[in-house]
GROMACS .gro file of C-alpha atoms in nm:
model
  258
    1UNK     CA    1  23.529   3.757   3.586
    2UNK     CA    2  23.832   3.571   3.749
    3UNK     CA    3  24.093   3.795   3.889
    4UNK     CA    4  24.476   3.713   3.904
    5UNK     CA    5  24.574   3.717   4.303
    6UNK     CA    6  24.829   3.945   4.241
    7UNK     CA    7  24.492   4.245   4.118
    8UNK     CA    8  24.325   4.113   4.447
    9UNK     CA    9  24.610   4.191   4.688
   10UNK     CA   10  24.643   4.515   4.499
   11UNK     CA   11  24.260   4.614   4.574
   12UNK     CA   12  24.344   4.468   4.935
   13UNK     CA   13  24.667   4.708   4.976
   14UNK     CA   14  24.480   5.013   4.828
   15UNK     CA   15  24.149   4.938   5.073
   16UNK     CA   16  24.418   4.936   5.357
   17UNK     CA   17  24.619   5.269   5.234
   18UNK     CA   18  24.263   5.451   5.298
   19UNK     CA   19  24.241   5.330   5.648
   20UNK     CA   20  24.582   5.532   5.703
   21UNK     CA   21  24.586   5.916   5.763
   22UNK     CA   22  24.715   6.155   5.490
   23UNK     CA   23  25.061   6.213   5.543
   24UNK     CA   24  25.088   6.611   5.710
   25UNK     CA   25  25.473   6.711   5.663
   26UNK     CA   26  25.622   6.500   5.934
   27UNK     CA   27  26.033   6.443   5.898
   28UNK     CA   28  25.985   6.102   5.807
   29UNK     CA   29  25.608   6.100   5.698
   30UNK     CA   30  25.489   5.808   5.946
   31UNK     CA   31  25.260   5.883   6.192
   32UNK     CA   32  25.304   5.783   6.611
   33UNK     CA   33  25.137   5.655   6.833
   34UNK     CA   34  25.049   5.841   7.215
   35UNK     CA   35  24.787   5.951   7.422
   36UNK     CA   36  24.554   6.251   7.464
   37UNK     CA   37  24.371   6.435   7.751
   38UNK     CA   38  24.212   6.788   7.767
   39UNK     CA   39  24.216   7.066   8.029
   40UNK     CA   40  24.216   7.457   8.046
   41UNK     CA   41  23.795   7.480   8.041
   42UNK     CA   42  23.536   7.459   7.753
   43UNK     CA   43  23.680   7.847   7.652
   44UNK     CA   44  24.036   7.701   7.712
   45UNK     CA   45  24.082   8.010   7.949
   46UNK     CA   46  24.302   7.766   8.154
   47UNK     CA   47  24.552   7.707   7.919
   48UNK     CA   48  24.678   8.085   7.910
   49UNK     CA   49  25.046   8.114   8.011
   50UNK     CA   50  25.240   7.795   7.976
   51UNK     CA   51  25.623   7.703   7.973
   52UNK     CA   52  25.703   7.830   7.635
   53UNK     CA   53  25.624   8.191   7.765
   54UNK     CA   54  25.395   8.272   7.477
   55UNK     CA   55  25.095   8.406   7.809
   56UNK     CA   56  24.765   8.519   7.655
   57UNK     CA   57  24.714   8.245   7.406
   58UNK     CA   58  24.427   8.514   7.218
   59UNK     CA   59  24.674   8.801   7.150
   60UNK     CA   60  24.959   8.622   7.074
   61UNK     CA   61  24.734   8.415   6.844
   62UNK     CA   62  24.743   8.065   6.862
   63UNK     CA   63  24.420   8.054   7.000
   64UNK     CA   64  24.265   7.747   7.142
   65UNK     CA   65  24.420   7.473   6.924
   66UNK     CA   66  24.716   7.401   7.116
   67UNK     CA   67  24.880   7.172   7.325
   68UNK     CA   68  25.091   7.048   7.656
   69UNK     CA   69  25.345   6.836   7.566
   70UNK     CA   70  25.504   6.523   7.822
   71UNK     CA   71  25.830   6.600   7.843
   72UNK     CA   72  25.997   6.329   7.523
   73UNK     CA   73  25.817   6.573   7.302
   74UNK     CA   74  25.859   6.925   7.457
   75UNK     CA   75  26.283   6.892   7.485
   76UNK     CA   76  26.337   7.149   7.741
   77UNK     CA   77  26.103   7.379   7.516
   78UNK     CA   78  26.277   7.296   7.171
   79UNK     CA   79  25.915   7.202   7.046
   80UNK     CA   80  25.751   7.516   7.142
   81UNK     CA   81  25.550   7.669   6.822
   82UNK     CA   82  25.591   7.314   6.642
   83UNK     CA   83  25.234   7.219   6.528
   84UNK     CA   84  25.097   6.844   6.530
   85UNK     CA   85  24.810   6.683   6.348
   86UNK     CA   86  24.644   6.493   6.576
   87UNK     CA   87  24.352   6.229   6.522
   88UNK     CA   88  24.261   6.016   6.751
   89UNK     CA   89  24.293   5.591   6.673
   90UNK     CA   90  23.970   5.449   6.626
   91UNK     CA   91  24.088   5.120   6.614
   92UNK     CA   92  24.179   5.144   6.978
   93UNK     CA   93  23.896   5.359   7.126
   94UNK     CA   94  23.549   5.375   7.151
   95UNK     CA   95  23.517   5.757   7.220
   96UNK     CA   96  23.678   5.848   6.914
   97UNK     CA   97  23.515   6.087   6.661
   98UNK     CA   98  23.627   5.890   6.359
   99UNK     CA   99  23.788   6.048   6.054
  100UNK     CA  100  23.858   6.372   6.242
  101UNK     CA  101  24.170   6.520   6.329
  102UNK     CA  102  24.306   6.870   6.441
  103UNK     CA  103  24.624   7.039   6.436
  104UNK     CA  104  24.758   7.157   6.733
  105UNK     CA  105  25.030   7.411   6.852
  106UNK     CA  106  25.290   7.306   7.170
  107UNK     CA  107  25.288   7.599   7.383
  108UNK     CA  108  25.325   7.448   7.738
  109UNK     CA  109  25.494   7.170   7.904
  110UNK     CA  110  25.259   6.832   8.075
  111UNK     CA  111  25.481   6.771   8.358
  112UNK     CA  112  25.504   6.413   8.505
  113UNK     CA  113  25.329   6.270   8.822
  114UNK     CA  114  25.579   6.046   8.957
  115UNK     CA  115  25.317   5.968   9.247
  116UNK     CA  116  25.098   5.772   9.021
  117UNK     CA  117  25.162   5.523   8.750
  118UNK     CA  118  25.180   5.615   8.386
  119UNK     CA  119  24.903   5.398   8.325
  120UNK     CA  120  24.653   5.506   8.595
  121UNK     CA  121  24.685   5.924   8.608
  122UNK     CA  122  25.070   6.002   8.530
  123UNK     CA  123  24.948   6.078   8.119
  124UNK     CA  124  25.270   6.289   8.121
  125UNK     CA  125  25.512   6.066   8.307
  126UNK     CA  126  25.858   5.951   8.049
  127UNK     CA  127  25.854   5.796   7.819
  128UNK     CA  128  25.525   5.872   7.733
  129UNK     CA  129  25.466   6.079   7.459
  130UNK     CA  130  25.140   6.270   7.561
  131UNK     CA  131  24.934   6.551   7.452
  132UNK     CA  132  24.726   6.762   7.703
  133UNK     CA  133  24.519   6.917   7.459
  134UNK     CA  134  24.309   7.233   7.515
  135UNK     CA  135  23.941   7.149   7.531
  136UNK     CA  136  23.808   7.298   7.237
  137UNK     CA  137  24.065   7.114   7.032
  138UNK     CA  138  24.032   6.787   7.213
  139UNK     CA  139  23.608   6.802   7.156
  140UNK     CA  140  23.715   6.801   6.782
  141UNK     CA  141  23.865   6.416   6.790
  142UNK     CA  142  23.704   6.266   7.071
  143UNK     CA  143  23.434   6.230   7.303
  144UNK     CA  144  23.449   6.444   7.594
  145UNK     CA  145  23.355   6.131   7.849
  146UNK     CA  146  23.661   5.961   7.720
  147UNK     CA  147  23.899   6.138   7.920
  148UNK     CA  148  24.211   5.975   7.795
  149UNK     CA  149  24.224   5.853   7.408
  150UNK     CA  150  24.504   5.702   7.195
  151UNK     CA  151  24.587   5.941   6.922
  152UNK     CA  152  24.822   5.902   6.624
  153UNK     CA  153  25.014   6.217   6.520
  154UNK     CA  154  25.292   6.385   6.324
  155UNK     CA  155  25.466   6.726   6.284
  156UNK     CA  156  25.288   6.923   6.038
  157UNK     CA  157  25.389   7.291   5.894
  158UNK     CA  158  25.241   7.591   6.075
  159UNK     CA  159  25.058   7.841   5.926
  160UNK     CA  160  25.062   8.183   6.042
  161UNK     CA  161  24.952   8.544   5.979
  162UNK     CA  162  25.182   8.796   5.938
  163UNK     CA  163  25.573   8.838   6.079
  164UNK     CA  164  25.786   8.691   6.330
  165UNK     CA  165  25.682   8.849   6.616
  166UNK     CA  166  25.981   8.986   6.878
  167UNK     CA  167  25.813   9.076   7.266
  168UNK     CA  168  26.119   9.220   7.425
  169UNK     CA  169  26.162   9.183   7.858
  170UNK     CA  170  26.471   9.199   8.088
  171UNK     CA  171  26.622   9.495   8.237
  172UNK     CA  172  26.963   9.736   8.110
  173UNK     CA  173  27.158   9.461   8.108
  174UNK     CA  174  26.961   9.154   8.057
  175UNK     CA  175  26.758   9.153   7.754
  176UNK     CA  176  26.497   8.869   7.722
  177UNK     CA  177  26.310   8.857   7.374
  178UNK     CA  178  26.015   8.587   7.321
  179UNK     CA  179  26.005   8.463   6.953
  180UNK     CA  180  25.664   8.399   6.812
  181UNK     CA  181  25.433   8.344   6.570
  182UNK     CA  182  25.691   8.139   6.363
  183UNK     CA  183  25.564   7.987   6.096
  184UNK     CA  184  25.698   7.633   5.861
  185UNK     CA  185  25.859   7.482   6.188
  186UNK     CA  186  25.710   7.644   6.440
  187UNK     CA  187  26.051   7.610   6.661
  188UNK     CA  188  26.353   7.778   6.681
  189UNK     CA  189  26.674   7.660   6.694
  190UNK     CA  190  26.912   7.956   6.704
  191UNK     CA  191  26.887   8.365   6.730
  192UNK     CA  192  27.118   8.620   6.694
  193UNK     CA  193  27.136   8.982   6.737
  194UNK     CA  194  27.304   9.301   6.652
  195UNK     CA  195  27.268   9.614   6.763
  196UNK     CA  196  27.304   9.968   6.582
  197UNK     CA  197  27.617  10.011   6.790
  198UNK     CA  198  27.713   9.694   6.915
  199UNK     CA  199  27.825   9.397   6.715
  200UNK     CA  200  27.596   9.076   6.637
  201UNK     CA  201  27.612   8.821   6.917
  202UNK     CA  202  27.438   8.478   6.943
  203UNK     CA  203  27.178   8.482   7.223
  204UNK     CA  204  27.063   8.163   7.431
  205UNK     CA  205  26.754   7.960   7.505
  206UNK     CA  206  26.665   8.092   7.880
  207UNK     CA  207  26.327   7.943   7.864
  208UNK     CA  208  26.103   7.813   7.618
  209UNK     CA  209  26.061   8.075   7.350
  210UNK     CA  210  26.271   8.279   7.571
  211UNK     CA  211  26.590   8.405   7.419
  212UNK     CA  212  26.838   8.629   7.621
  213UNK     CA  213  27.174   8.823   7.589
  214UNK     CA  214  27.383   8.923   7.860
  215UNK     CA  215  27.476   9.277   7.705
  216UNK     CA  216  27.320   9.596   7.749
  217UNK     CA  217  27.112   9.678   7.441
  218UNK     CA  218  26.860   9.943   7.549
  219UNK     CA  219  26.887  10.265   7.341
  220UNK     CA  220  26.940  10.039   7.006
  221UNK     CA  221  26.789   9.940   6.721
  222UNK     CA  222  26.792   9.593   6.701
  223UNK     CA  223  26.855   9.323   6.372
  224UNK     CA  224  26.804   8.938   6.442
  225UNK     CA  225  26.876   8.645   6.290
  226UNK     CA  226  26.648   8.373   6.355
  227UNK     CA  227  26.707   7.967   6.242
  228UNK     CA  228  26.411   7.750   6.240
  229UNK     CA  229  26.460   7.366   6.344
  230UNK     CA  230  26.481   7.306   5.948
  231UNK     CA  231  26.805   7.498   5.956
  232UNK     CA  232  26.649   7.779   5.724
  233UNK     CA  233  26.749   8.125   5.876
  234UNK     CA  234  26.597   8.484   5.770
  235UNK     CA  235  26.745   8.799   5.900
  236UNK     CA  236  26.562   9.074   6.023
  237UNK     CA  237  26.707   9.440   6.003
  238UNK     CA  238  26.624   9.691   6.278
  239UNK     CA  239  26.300   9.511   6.349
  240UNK     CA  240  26.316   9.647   6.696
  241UNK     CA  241  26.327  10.046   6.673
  242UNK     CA  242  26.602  10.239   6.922
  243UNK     CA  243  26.294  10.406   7.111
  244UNK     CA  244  26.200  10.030   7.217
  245UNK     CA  245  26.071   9.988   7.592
  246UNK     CA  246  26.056   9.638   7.816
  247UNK     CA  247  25.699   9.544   7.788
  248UNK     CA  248  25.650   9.611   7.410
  249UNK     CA  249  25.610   9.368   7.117
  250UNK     CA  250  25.736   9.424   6.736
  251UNK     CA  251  25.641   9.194   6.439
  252UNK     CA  252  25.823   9.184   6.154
  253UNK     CA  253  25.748   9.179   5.754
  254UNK     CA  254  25.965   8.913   5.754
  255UNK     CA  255  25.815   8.527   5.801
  256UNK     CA  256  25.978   8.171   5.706
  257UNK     CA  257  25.832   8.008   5.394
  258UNK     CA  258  25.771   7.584   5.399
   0.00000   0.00000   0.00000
């Protein structure tokens, strides 16, 4: 039966739309192009630590889906917590494991190798938008002979279990609190905090999910306000009891929605 052109380029587009990933909750819903690698072992053991400060990857639970960022996408540790979906391109790659993709969570910087070329060992160097993906969650898009893959990739929502998590460090007059286990963004833009006798003060980014204050808050119970990168902020009342030591962690009943 004869078909108009117009129905053909119609079955042509729709054909086409399969060949493109699902969109996953990116800003703009388009997916980019970078590169992959892998390190940290086969039990991604390696990987513990990092430059968002999150340290044993287990506990803290993001596990062994997660990812170094080049520095474009970390931002001085503005990404950490965001989660990517990653799959690698096919279309460019031999050692691809086609139709797969993983999501991953940024909880360490890639730094660059200014010795070597971006295009023969410096993966992380500007303006290269890399991923240095744990093993386990590299294996699940590629080969592991490829070593280096194209990937195409987009911010997707996080999902977590239970609270905002608060792990409190510094001394009597430093306090450094690492913000986890965020969910919806992952990242956080802005914290506050007020103390049962002291009045609510914005903190600062110290280090990756590192946020400090400057006054002495020992001996307090502590309420925070936390803003995601979305903008959306919850507030947290005396999630950190007045009998609170350096060292210890708190997580809240409180967690962002999507």
């Amino acid at each position: 039966m004869h078909r108009p052109p117009s129905f053909l380029l119609f079955l042509v587009a729709a054909a086409a739309s399969r060949l493109v990933p699902a969109a996953a909750g990116d800003d703009n819903g388009d997916w980019s192009k970078g590169t992959a690698t892998f390190y940290g072992g086969g039990d991604a053991s390696g990987t513990m630590g990092g430059a968002c400060g999150y340290g044993n990857l287990y506990w803290s639970g993001y596990g062994t889906d997660t990812a170094a960022l080049s520095s474009p996408l970390f931002d001085d540790g503005a990404s950490c917590g965001q989660c990517f979906k990653v799959t690698c391109d096919a279309d460019a790659s031999q050692w691809c494991l086609k139709g797969r993709s993983v999501t991953v969570t940024a909880t360490n910087l890639c730094p660059p190798n200014y010795a070597v070329s971006g295009d023969d060992g410096g993966w992380c160097n500007p303006p290269r938008r890399h991923f240095d993906m744990a093993q386990p969650a590299w294996l699940q898009i590629a080969q592991y002979k490829g070593g280096i893959v194209p990937v195409l990739y987009q911010r997707t929502p996080c999902v977590k279990q239970g609270g905002v998590r608060f792990t409190m460090a510094g001394s009597n007059y430093f306090v450094l609190v690492l913000i986890s286990n965020v969910a919806g963004t992952g990242s956080v833009k802005a914290v506050w905090v007020k103390g049962s006798s002291t009045d609510r003060m914005p903190m600062s980014r110290n280090w990756g999910a590192n946020w400090q204050s400057l006054s002495g808050l020992a001996g307090q119970a502590l309420t925070f306000g936390v803003t995601n990168t979305d903008g959306k902020t919850i507030v947290i009342p005396g999630v950190v009891p007045a009998w609170w030591k350096f060292g210890q962690s708190f997580t809240s009943g409180v967690q962002f929605s999507d």
